[in-house]
N, CA, C and O atoms as CSV, one atom per row, in Angstrom:
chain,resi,resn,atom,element,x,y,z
A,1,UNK,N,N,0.849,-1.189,0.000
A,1,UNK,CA,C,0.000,0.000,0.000
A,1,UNK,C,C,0.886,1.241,0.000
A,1,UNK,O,O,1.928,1.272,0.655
A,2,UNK,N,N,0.479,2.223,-0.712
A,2,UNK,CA,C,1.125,3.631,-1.000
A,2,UNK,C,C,0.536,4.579,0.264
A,2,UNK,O,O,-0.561,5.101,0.467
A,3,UNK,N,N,1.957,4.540,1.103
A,3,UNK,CA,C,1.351,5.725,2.427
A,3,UNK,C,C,1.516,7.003,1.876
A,3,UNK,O,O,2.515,7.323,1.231
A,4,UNK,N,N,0.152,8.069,2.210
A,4,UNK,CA,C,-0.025,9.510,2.088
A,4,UNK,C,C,1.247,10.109,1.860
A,4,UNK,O,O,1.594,10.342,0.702
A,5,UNK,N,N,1.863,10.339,2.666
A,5,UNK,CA,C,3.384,10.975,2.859
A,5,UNK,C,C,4.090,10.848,1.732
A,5,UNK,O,O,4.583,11.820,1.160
A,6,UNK,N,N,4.257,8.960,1.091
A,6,UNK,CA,C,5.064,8.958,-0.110
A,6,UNK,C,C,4.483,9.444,-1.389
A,6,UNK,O,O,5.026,10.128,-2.256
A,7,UNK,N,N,3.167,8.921,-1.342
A,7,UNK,CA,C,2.475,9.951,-2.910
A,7,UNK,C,C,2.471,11.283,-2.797
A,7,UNK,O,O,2.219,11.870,-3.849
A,8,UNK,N,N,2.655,11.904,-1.920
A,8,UNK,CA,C,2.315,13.485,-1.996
A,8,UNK,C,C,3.835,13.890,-2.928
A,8,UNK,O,O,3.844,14.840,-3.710
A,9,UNK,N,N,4.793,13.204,-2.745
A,9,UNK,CA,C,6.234,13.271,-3.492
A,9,UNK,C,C,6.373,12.975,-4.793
A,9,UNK,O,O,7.426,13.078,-5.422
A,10,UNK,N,N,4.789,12.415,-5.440
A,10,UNK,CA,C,4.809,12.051,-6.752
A,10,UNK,C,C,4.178,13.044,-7.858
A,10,UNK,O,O,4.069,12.946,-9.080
A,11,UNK,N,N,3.777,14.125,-6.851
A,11,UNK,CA,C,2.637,14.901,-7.945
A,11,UNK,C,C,3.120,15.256,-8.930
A,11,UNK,O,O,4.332,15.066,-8.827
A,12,UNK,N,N,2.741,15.917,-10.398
A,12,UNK,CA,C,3.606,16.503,-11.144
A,12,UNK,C,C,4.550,15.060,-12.009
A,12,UNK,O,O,5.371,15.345,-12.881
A,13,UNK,N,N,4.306,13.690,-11.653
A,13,UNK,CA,C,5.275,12.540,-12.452
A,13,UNK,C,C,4.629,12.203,-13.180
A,13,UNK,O,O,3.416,12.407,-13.234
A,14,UNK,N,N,5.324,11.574,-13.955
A,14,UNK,CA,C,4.153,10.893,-15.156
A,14,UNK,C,C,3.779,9.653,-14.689
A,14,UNK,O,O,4.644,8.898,-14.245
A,15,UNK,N,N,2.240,9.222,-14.734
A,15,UNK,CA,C,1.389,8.228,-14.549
A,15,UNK,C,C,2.133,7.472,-16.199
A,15,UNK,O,O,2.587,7.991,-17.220
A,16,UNK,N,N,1.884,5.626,-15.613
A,16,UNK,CA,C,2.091,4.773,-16.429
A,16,UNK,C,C,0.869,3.769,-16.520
A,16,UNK,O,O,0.390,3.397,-15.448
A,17,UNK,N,N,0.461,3.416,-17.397
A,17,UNK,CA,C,-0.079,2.082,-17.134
A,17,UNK,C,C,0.772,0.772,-17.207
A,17,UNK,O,O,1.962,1.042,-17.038
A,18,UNK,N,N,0.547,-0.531,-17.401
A,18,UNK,CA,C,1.174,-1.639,-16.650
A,18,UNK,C,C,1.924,-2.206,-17.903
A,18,UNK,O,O,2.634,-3.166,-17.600
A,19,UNK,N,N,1.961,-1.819,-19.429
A,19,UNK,CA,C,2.666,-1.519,-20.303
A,19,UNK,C,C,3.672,-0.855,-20.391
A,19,UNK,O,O,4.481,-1.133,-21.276
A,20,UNK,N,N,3.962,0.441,-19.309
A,20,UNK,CA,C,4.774,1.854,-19.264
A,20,UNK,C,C,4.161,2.651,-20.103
A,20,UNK,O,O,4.741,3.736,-20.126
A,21,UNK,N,N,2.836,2.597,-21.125
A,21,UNK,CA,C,2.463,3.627,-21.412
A,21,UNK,C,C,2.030,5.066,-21.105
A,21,UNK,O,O,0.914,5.251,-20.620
A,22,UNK,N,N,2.715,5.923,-21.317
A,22,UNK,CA,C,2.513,7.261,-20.369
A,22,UNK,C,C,1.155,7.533,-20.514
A,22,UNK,O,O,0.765,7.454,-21.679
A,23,UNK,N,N,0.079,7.915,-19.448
A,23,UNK,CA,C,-1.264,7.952,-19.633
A,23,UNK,C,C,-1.107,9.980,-19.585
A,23,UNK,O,O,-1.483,10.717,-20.497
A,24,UNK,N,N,-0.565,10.363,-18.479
A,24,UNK,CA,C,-0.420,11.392,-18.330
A,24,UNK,C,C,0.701,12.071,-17.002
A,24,UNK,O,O,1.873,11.756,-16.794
A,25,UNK,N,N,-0.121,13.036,-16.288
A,25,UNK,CA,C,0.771,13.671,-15.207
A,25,UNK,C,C,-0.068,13.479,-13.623
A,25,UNK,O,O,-1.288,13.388,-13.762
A,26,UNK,N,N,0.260,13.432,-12.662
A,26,UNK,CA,C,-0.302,12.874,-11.434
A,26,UNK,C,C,-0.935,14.445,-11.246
A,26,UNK,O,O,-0.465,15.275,-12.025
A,27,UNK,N,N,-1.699,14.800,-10.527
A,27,UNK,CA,C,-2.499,15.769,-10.007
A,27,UNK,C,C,-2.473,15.842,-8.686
A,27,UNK,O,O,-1.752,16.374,-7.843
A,28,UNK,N,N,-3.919,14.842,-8.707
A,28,UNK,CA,C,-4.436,15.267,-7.233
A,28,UNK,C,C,-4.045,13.586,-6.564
A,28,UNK,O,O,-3.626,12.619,-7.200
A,29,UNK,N,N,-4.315,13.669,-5.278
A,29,UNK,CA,C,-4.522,12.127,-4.665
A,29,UNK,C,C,-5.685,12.860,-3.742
A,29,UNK,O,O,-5.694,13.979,-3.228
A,30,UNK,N,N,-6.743,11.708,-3.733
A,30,UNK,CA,C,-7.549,10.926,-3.029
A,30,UNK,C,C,-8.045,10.353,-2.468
A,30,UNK,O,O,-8.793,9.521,-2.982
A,31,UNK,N,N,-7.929,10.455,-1.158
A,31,UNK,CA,C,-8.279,9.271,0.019
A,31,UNK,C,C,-9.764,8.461,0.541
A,31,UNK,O,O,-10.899,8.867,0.791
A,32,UNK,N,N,-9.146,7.203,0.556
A,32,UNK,CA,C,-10.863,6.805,1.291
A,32,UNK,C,C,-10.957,7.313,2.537
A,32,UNK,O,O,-10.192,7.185,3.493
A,33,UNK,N,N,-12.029,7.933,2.422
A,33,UNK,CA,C,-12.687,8.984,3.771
A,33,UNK,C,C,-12.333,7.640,5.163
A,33,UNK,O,O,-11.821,7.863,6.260
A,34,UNK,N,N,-12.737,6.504,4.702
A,34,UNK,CA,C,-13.394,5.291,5.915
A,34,UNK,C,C,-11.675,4.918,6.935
A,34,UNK,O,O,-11.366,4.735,8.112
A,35,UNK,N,N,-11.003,4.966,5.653
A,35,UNK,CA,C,-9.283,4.594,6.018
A,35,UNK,C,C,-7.938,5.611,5.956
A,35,UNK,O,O,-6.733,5.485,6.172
A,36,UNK,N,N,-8.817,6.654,5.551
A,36,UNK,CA,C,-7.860,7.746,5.178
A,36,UNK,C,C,-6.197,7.437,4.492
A,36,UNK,O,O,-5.151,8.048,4.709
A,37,UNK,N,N,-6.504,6.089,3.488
A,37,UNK,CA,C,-5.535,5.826,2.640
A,37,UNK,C,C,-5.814,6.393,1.611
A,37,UNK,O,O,-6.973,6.769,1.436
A,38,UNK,N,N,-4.481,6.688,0.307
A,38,UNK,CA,C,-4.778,6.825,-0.739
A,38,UNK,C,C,-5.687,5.929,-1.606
A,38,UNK,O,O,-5.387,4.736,-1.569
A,39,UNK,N,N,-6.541,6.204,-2.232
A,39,UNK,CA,C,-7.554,5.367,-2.842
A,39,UNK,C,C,-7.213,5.506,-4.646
A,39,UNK,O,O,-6.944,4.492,-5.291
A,40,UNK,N,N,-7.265,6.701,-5.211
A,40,UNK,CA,C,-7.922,7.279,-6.581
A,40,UNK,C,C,-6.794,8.449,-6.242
A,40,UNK,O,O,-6.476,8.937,-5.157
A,41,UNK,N,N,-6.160,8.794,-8.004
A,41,UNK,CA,C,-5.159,9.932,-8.098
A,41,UNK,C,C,-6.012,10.976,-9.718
A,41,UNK,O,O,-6.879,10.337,-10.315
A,42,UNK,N,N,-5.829,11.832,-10.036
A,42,UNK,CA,C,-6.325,12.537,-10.623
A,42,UNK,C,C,-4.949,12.180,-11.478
A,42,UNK,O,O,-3.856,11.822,-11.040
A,43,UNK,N,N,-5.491,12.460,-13.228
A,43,UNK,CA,C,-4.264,12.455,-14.150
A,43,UNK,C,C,-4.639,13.450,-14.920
A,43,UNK,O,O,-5.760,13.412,-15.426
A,44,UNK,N,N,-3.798,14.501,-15.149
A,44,UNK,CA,C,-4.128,15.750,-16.246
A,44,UNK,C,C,-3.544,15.279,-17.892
A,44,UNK,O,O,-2.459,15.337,-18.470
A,45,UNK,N,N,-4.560,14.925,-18.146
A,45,UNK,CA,C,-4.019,14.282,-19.817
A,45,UNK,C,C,-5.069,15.696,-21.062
A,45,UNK,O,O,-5.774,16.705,-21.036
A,46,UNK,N,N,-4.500,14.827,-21.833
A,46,UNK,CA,C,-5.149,15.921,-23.641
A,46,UNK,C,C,-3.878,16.998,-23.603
A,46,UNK,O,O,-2.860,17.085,-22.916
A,47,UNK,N,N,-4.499,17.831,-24.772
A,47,UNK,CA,C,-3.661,18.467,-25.210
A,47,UNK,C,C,-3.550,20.070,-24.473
A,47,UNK,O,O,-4.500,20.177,-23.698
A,48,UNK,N,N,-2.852,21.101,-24.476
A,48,UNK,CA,C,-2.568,22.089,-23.803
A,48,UNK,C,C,-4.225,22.562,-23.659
A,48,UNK,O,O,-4.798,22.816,-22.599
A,49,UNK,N,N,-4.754,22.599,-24.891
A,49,UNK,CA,C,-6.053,23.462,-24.784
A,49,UNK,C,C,-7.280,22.866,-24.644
A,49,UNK,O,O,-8.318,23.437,-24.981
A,50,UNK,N,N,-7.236,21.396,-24.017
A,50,UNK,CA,C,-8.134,20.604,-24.025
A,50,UNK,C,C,-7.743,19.674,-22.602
A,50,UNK,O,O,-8.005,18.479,-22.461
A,51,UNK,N,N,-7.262,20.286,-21.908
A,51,UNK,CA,C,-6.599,19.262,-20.906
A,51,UNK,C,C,-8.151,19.032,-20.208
A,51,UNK,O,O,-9.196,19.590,-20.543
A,52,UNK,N,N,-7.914,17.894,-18.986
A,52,UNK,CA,C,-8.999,17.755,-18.392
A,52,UNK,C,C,-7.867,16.463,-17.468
A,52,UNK,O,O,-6.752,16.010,-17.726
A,53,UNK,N,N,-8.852,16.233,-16.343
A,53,UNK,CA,C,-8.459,15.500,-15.032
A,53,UNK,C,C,-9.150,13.939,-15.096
A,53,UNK,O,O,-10.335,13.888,-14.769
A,54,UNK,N,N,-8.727,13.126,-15.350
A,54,UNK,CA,C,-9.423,11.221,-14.892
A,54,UNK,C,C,-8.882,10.600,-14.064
A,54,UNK,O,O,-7.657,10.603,-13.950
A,55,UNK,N,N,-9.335,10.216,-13.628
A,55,UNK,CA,C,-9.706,9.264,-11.774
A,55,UNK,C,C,-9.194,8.079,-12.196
A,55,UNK,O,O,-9.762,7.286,-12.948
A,56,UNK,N,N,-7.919,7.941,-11.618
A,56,UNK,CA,C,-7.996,6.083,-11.847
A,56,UNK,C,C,-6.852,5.640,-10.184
A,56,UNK,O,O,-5.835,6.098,-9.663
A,57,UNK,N,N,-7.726,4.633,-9.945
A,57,UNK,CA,C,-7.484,4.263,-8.986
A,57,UNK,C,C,-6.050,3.371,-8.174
A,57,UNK,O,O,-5.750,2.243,-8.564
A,58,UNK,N,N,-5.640,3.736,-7.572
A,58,UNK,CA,C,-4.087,3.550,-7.022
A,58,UNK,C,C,-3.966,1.344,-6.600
A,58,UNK,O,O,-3.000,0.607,-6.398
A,59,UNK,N,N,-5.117,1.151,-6.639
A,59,UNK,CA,C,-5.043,-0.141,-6.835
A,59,UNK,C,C,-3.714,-0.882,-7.502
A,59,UNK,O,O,-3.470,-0.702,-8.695
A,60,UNK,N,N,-2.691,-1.901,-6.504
A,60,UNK,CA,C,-1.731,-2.198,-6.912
A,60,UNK,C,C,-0.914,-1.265,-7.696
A,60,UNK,O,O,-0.273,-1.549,-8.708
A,61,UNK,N,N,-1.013,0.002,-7.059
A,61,UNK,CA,C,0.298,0.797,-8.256
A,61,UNK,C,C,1.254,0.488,-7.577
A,61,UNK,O,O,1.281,-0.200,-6.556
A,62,UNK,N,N,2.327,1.142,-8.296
A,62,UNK,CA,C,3.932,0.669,-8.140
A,62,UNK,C,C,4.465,1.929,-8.435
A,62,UNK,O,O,4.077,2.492,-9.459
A,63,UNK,N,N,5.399,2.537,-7.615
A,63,UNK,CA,C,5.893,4.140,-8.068
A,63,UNK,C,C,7.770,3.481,-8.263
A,63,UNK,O,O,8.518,2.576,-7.894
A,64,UNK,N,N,7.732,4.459,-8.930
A,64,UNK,CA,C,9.531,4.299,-9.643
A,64,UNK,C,C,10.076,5.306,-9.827
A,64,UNK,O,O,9.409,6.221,-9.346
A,65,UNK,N,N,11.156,5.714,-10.381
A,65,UNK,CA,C,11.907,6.597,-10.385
A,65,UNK,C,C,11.132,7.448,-11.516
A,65,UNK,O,O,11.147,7.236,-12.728
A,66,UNK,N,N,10.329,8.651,-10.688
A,66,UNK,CA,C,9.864,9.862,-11.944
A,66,UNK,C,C,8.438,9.635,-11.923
A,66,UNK,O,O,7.714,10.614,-12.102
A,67,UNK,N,N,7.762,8.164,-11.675
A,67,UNK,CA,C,6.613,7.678,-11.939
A,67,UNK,C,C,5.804,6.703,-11.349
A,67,UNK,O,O,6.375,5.865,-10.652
A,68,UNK,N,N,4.413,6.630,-11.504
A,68,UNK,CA,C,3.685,5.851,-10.770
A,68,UNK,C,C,3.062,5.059,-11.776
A,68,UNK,O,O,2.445,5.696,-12.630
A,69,UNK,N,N,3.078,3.846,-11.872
A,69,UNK,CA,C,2.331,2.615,-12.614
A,69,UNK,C,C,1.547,2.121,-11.686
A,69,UNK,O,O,1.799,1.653,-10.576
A,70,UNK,N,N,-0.086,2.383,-12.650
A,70,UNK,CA,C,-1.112,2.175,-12.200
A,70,UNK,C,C,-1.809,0.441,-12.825
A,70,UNK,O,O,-1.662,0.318,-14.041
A,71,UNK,N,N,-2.267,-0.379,-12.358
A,71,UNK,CA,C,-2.735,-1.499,-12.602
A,71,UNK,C,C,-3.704,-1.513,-14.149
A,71,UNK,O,O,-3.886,-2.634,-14.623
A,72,UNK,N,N,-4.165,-0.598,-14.732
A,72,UNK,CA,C,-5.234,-0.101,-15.687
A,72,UNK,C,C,-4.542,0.224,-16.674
A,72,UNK,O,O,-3.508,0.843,-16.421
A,73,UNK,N,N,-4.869,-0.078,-18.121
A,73,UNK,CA,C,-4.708,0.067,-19.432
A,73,UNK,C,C,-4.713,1.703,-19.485
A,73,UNK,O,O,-5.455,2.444,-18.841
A,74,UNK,N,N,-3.836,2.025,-20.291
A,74,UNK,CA,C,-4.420,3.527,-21.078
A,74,UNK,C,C,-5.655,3.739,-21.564
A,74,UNK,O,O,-6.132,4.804,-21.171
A,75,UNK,N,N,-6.436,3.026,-22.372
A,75,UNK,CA,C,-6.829,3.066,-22.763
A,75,UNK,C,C,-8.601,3.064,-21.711
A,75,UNK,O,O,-9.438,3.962,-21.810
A,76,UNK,N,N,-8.717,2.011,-20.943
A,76,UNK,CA,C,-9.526,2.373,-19.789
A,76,UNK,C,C,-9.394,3.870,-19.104
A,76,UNK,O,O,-10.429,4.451,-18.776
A,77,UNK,N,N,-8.586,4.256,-18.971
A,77,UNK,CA,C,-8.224,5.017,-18.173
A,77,UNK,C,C,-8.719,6.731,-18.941
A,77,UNK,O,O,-9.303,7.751,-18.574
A,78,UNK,N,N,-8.235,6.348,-19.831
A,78,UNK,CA,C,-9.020,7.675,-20.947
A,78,UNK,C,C,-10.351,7.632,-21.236
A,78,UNK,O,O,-10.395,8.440,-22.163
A,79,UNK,N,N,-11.299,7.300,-21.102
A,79,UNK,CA,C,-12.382,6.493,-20.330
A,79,UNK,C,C,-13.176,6.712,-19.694
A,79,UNK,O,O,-14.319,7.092,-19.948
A,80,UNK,N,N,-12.781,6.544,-18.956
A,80,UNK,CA,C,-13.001,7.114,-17.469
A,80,UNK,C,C,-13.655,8.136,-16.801
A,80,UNK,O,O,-12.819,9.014,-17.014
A,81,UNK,N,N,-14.540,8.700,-16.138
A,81,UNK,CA,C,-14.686,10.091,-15.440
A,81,UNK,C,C,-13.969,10.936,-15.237
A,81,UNK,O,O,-13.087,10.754,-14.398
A,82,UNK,N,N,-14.066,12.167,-15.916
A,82,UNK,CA,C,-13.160,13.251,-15.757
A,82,UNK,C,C,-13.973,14.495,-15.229
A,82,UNK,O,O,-15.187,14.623,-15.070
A,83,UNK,N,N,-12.907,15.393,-15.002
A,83,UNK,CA,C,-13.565,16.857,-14.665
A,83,UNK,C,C,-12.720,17.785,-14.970
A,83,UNK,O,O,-11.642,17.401,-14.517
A,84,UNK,N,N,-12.563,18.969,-15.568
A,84,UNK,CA,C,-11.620,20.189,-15.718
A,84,UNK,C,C,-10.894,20.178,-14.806
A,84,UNK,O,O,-11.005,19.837,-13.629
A,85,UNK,N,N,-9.875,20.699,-15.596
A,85,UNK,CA,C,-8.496,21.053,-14.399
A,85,UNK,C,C,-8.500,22.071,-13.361
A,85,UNK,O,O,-7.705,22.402,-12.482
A,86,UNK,N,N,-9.526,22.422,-13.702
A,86,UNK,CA,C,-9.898,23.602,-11.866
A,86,UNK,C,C,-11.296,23.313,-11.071
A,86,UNK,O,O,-11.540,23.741,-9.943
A,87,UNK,N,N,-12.134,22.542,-11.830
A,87,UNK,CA,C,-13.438,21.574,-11.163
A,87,UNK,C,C,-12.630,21.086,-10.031
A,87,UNK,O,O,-11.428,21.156,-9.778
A,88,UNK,N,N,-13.582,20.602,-9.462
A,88,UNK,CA,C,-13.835,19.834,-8.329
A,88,UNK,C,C,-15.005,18.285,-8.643
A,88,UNK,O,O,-15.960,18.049,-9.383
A,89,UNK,N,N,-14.335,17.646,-7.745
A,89,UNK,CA,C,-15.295,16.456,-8.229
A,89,UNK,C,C,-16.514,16.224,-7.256
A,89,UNK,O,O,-16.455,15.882,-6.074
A,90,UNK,N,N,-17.511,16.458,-7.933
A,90,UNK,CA,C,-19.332,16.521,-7.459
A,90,UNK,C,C,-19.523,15.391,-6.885
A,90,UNK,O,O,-19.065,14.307,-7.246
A,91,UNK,N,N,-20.174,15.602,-6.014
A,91,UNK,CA,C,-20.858,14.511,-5.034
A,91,UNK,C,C,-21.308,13.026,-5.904
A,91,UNK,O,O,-21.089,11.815,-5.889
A,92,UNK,N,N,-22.149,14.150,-6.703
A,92,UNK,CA,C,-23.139,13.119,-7.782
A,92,UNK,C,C,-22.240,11.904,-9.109
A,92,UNK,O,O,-22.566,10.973,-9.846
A,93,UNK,N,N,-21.365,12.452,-8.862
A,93,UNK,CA,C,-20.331,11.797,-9.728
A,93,UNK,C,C,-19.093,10.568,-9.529
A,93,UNK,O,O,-18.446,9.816,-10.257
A,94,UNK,N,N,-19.245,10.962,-7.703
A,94,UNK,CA,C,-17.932,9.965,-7.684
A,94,UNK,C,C,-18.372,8.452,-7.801
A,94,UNK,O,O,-17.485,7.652,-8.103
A,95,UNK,N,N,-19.619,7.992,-7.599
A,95,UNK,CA,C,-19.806,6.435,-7.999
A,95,UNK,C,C,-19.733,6.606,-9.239
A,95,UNK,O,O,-19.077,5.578,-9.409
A,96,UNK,N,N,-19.853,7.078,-10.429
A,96,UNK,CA,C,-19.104,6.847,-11.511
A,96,UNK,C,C,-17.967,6.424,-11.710
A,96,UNK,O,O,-17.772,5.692,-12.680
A,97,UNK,N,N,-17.053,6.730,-10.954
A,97,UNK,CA,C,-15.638,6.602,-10.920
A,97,UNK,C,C,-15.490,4.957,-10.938
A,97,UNK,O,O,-15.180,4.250,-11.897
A,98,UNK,N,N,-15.798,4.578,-9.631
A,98,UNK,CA,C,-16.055,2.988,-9.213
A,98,UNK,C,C,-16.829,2.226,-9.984
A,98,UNK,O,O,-16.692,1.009,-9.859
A,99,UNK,N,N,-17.755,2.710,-10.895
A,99,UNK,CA,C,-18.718,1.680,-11.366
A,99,UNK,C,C,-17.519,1.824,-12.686
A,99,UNK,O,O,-16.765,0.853,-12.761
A,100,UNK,N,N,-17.364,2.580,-13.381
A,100,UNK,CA,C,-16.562,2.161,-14.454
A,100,UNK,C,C,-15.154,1.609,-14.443
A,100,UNK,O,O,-14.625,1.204,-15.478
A,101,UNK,N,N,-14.374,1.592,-12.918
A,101,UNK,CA,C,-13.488,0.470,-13.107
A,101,UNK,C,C,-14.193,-1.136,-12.244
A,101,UNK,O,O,-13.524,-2.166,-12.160
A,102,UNK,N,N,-15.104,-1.049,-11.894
A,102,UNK,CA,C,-15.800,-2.378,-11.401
A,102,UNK,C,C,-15.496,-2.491,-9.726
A,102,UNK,O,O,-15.657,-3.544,-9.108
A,103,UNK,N,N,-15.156,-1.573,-9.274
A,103,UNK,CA,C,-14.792,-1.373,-7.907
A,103,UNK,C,C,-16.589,-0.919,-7.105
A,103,UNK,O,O,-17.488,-0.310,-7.687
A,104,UNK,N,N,-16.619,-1.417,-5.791
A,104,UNK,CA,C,-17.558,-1.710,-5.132
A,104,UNK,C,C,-17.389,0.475,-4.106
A,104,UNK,O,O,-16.509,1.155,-3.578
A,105,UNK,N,N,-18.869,0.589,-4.428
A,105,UNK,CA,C,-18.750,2.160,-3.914
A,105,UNK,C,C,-19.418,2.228,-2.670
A,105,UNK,O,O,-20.610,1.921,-2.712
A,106,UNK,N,N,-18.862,2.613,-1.365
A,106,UNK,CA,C,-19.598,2.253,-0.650
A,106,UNK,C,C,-19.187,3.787,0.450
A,106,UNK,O,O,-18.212,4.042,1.158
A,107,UNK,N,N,-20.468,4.547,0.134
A,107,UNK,CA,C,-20.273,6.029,0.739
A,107,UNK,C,C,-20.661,5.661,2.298
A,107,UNK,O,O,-21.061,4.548,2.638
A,108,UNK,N,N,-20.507,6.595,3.045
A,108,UNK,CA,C,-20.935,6.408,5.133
A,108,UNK,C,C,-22.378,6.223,5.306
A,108,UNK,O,O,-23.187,6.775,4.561
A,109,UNK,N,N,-22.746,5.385,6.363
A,109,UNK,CA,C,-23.875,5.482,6.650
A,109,UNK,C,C,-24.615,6.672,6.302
A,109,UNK,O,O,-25.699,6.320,5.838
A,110,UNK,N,N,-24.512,7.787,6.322
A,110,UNK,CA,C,-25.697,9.072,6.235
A,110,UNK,C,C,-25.223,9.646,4.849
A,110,UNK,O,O,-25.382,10.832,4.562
A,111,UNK,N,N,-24.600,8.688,3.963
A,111,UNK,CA,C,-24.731,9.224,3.032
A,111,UNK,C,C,-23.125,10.284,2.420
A,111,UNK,O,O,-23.012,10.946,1.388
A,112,UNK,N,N,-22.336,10.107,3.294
A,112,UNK,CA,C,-20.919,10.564,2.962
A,112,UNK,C,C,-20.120,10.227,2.151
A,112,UNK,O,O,-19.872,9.039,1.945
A,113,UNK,N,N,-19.527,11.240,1.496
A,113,UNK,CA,C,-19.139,10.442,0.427
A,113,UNK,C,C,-17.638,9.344,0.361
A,113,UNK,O,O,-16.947,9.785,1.279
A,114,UNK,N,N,-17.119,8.551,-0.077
A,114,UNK,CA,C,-16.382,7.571,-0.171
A,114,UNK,C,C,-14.957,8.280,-0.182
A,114,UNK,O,O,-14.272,7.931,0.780
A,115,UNK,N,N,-14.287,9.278,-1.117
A,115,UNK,CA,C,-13.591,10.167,-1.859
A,115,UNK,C,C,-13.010,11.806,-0.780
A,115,UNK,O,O,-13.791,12.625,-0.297
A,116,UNK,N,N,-12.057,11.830,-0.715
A,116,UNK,CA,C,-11.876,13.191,-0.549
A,116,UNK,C,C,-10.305,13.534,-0.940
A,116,UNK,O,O,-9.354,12.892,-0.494
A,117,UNK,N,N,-10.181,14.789,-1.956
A,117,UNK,CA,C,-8.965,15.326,-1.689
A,117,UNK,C,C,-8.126,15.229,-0.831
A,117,UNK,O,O,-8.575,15.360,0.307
A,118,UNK,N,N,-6.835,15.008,-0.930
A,118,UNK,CA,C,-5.254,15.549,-0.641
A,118,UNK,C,C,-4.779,16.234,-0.979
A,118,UNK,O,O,-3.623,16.429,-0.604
């Protein structure tokens, strides 16, 4: 498991998938509210004038020199739920995230959500 402390040292690297295909650049990290581990990292991919942010989840990643390899295809991963690079991610949206990599979403009893910024 990737402790808080060491991903916060990755922001700004390039995300890989399990090919080494560069998907993009690390952003944000994400913690499960329930464990306050890293869960889900934000990747700023597209082009200068089209950039935008996708959620893919830290599940079995592996960080290396410069970079973090994530368990997920590029191609899933582009895919994926996104939001602008100065959005914020909506309440209403984060079980999207989970239902499209097949991961089980399970917000707090009263309704809290699963997800929160780092």
């Amino acid at each position: 498991m990737i402790r808080s402390a060491d991903i916060r040292e990755w922001r700004n690297h390039d995300v890989v998938d399990p090919k080494g295909h560069r998907i993009g650049m690390l952003e944000a990290v994400y913690v499960d509210t329930t464990t306050d581990e890293p869960a889900v990292v934000t990747v700023r991919t597209g082009l200068p004038s089209r950039r935008r942010l996708v959620f893919v989840p830290l599940d079995e990643a592996v960080l290396g020199p410069g970079y973090v390899k994530v368990s997920h295809p590029k191609g899933e991963v582009r895919k994926a739920p996104s939001i602008g690079t100065d959005d914020v991610l909506p309440a209403e949206q984060e079980e999207a995230i989970f239902q499209h990599y097949g991961m089980p979403y399970r917000p707090g009893v009263n309704g809290e959500r699963q997800l929160a910024r780092r």
